[in-house]
CSV table of C-alpha atoms in Angstrom, one decimal:
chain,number,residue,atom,x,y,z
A,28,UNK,CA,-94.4,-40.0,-31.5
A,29,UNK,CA,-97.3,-40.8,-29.1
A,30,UNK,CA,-100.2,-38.5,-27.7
A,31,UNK,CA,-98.1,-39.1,-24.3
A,32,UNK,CA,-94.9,-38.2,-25.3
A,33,UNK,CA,-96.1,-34.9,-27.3
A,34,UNK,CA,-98.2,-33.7,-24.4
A,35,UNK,CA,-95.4,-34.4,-22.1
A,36,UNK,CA,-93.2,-32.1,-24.4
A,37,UNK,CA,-95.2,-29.6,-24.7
A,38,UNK,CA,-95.1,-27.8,-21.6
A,39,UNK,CA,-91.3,-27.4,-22.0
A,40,UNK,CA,-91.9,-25.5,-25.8
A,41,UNK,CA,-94.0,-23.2,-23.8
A,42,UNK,CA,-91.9,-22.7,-21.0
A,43,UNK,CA,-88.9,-21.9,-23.1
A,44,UNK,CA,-90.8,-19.4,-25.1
A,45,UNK,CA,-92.3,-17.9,-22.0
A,46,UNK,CA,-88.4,-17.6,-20.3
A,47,UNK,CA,-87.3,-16.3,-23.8
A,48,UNK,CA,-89.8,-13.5,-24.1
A,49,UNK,CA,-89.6,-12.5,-20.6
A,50,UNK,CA,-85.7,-12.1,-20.9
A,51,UNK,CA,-85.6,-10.4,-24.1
A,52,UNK,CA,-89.1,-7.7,-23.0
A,53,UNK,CA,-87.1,-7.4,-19.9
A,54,UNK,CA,-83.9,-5.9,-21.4
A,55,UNK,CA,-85.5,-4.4,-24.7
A,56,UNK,CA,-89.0,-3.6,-23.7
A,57,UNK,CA,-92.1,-4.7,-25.6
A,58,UNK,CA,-91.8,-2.8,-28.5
A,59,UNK,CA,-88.2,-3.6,-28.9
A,60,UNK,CA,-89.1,-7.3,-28.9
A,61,UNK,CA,-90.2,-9.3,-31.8
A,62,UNK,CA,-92.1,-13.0,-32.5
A,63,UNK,CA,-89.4,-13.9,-34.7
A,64,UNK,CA,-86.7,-12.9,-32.2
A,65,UNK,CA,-88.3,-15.0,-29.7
A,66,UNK,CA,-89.0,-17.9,-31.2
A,67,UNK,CA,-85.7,-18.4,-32.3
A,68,UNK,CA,-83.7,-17.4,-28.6
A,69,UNK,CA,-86.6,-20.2,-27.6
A,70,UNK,CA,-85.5,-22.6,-30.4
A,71,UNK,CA,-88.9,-22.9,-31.3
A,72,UNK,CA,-91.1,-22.7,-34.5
A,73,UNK,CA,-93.1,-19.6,-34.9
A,74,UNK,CA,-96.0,-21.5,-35.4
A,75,UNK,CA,-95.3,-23.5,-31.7
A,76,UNK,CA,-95.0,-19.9,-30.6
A,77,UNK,CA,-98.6,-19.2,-32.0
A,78,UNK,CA,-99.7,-22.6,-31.0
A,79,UNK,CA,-99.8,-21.9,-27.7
A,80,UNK,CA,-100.1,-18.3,-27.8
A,81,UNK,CA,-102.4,-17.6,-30.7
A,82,UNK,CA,-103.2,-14.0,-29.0
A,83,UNK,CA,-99.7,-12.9,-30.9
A,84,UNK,CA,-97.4,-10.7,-28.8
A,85,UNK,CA,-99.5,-9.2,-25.9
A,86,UNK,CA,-101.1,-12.7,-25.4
A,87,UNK,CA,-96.9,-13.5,-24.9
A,88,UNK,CA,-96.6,-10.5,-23.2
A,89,UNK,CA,-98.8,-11.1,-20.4
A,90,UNK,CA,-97.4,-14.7,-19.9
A,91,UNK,CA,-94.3,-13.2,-19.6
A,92,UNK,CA,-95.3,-10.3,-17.3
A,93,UNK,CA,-96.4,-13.9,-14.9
A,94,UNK,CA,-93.3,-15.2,-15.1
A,95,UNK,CA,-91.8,-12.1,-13.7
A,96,UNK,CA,-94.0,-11.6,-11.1
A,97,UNK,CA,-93.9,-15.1,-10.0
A,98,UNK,CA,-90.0,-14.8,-10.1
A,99,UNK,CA,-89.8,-11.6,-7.9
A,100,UNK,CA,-92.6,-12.7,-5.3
A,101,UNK,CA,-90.8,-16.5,-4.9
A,102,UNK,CA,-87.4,-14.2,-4.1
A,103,UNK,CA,-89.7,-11.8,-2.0
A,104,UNK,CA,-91.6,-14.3,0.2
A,105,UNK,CA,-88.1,-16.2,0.9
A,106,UNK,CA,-86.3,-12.9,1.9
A,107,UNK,CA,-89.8,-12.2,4.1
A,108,UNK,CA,-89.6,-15.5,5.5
A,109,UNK,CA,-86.0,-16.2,6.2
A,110,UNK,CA,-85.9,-12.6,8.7
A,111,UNK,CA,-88.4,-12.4,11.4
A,112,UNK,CA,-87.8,-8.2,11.3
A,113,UNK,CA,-89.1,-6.9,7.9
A,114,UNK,CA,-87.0,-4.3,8.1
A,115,UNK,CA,-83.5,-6.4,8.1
A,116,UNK,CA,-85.8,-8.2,5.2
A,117,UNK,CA,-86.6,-5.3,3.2
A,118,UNK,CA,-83.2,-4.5,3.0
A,119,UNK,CA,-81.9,-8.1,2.1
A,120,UNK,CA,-84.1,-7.7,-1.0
A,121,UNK,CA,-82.7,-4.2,-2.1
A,122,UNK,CA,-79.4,-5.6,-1.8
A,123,UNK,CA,-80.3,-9.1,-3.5
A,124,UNK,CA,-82.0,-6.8,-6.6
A,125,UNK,CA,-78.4,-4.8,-6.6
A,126,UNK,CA,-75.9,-8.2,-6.5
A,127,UNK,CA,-78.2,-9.2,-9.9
A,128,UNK,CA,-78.4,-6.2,-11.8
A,129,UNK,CA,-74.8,-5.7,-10.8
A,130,UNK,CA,-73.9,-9.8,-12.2
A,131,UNK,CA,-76.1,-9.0,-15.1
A,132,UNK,CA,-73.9,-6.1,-16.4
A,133,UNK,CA,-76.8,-3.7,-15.5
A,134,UNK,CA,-79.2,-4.8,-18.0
A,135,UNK,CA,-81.9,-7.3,-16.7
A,136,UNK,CA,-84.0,-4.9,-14.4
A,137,UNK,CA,-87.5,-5.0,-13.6
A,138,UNK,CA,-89.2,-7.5,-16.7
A,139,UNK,CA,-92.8,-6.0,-15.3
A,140,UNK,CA,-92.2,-2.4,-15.3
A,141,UNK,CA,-89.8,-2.7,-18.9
A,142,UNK,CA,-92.6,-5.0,-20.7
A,143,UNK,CA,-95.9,-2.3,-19.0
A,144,UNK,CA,-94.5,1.1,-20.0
A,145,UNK,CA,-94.0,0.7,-23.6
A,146,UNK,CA,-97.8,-0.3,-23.8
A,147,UNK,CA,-99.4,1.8,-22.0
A,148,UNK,CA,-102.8,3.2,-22.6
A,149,UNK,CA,-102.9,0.5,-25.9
A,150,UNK,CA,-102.7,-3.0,-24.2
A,151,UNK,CA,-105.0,-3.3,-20.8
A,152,UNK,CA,-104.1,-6.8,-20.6
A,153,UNK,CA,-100.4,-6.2,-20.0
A,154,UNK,CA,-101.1,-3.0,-17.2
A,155,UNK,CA,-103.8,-5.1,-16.0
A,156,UNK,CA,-101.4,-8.1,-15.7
A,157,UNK,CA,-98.6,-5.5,-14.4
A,158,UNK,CA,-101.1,-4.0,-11.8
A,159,UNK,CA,-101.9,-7.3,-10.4
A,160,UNK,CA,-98.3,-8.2,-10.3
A,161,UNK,CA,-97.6,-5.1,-8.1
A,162,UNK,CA,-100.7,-5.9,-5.6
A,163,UNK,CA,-99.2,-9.4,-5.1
A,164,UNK,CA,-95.5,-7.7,-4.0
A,165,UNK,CA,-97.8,-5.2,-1.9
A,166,UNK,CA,-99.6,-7.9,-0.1
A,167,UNK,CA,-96.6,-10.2,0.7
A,168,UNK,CA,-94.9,-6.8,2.5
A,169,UNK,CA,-98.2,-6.0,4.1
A,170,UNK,CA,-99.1,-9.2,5.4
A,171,UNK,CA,-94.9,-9.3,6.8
A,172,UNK,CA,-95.4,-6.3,8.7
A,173,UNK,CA,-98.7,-6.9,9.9
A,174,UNK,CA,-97.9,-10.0,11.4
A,175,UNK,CA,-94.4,-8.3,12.8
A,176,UNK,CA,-97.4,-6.0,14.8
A,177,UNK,CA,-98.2,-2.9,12.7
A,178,UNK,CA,-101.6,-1.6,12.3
A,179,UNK,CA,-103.6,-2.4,8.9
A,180,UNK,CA,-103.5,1.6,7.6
A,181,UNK,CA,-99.2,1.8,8.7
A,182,UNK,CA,-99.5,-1.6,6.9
A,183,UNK,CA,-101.1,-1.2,4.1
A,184,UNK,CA,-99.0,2.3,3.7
A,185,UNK,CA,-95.6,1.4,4.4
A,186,UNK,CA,-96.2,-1.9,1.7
A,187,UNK,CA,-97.1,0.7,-0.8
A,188,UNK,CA,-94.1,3.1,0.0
A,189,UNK,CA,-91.3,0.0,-0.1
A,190,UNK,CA,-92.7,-1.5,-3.4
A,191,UNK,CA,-92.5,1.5,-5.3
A,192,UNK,CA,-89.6,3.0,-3.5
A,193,UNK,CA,-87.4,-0.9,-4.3
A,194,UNK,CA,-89.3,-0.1,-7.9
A,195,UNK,CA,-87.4,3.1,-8.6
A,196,UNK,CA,-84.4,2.8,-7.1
A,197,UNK,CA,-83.9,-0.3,-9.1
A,198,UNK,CA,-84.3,1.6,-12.0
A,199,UNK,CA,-81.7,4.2,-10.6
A,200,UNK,CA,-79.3,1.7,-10.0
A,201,UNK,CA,-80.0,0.0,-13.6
A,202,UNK,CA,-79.3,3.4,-15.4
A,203,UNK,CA,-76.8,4.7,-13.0
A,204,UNK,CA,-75.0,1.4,-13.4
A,205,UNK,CA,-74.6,1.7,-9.5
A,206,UNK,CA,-75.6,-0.4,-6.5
A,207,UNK,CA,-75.9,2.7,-4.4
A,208,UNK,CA,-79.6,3.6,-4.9
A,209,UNK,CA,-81.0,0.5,-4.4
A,210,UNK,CA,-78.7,0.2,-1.2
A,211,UNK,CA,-79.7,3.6,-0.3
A,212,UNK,CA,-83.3,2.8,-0.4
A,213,UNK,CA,-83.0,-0.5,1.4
A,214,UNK,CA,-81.3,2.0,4.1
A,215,UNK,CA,-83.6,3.8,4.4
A,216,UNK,CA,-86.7,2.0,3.6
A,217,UNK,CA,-85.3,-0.3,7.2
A,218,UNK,CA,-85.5,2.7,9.2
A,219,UNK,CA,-89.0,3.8,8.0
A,220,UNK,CA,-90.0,0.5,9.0
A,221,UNK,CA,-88.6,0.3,12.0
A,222,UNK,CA,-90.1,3.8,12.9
A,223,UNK,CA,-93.7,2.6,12.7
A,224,UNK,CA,-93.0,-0.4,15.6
């Protein structure tokens, strides 16, 4: 096999192993979730799971935590984009996060806050990647109602208030094994917006 060809592979071993430890941290938490485990629902070697995470599990962790956040703030920032009044936006993504966790049996909710909680207070890097992943949903809602005309403190309020509001309720629905609070929340979350314009 060629330099080429094995550098042209590799980002697809990685890749799989970052999907694989995402979904299984996201349904069984960090603790829950083992190397083994995930190098074989990756098909890969333990030691290609080393190779390019030699860090262990938080080093995995963290990459995963990534993936998540880049997953949620792609669906985010196309629900954002594809309503010109964040409140009617706001309340596509509640009911967006309430179809999946509904198609997924209930059991793939949040991958950031699932992965974070278990390590809290003993891994910084995975709260510091979890807190950064949170700032990044904050800023996409903030910069959405700014530019819809709100002031920078209603703003920077309101983003905090929907991200942790669409946080929670997710986890509602996810243990309720109901839609409701997460349609509740968008709901209400639409008139709270629309209150401050």
């Amino acid at each position: 096999m060629s330099t080429k060809t094995k550098t042209a592979a590799a980002p697809d071993t990685r890749t799989r192993i970052v999907h694989a430890a995402s979904s299984l941290m996201q349904r069984q938490g960090y603790d829950g979730t083992g190397i083994k485990q995930i190098s074989q629902e990756a098909q890969a070697t333990l030691g290609s799971v080393y190779h390019f995470f030699p860090g262990g599990k938080q080093e995995l962790a963290v990459a995963a935590i990534h993936h998540g956040d880049q997953e949620f703030f792609d669906m985010l920032r196309a629900a954002l984009d594809r309503e010109d009044d964040p409140a009617q936006a706001i309340a596509t993504v509640c009911d967006t996060l309430a179809e999946g966790l509904h198609a997924s049996d209930w059991i793939d909710g949040c991958p950031i806050t699932t992965t974070s909680l278990g390590t809290a207070g003993r891994a910084p890097d995975i709260q510091t990647a979890a807190a950064e992943a949170f700032a990044r949903w904050r800023g996409l809602v903030h910069d959405k109602l700014r530019a819809s005309g709100m002031s920078e403190g209603d703003a920077h309020d309101l983003a905090h208030t929907v991200i942790s509001m669409v946080e929670g309720a997710e986890l509602a629905a996810q243990v309720s094994r109901s839609k409701e609070p997460l349609e509740i929340a968008g709901k209400h979350l639409a008139r709270l917006i629309a209150l401050h314009h």
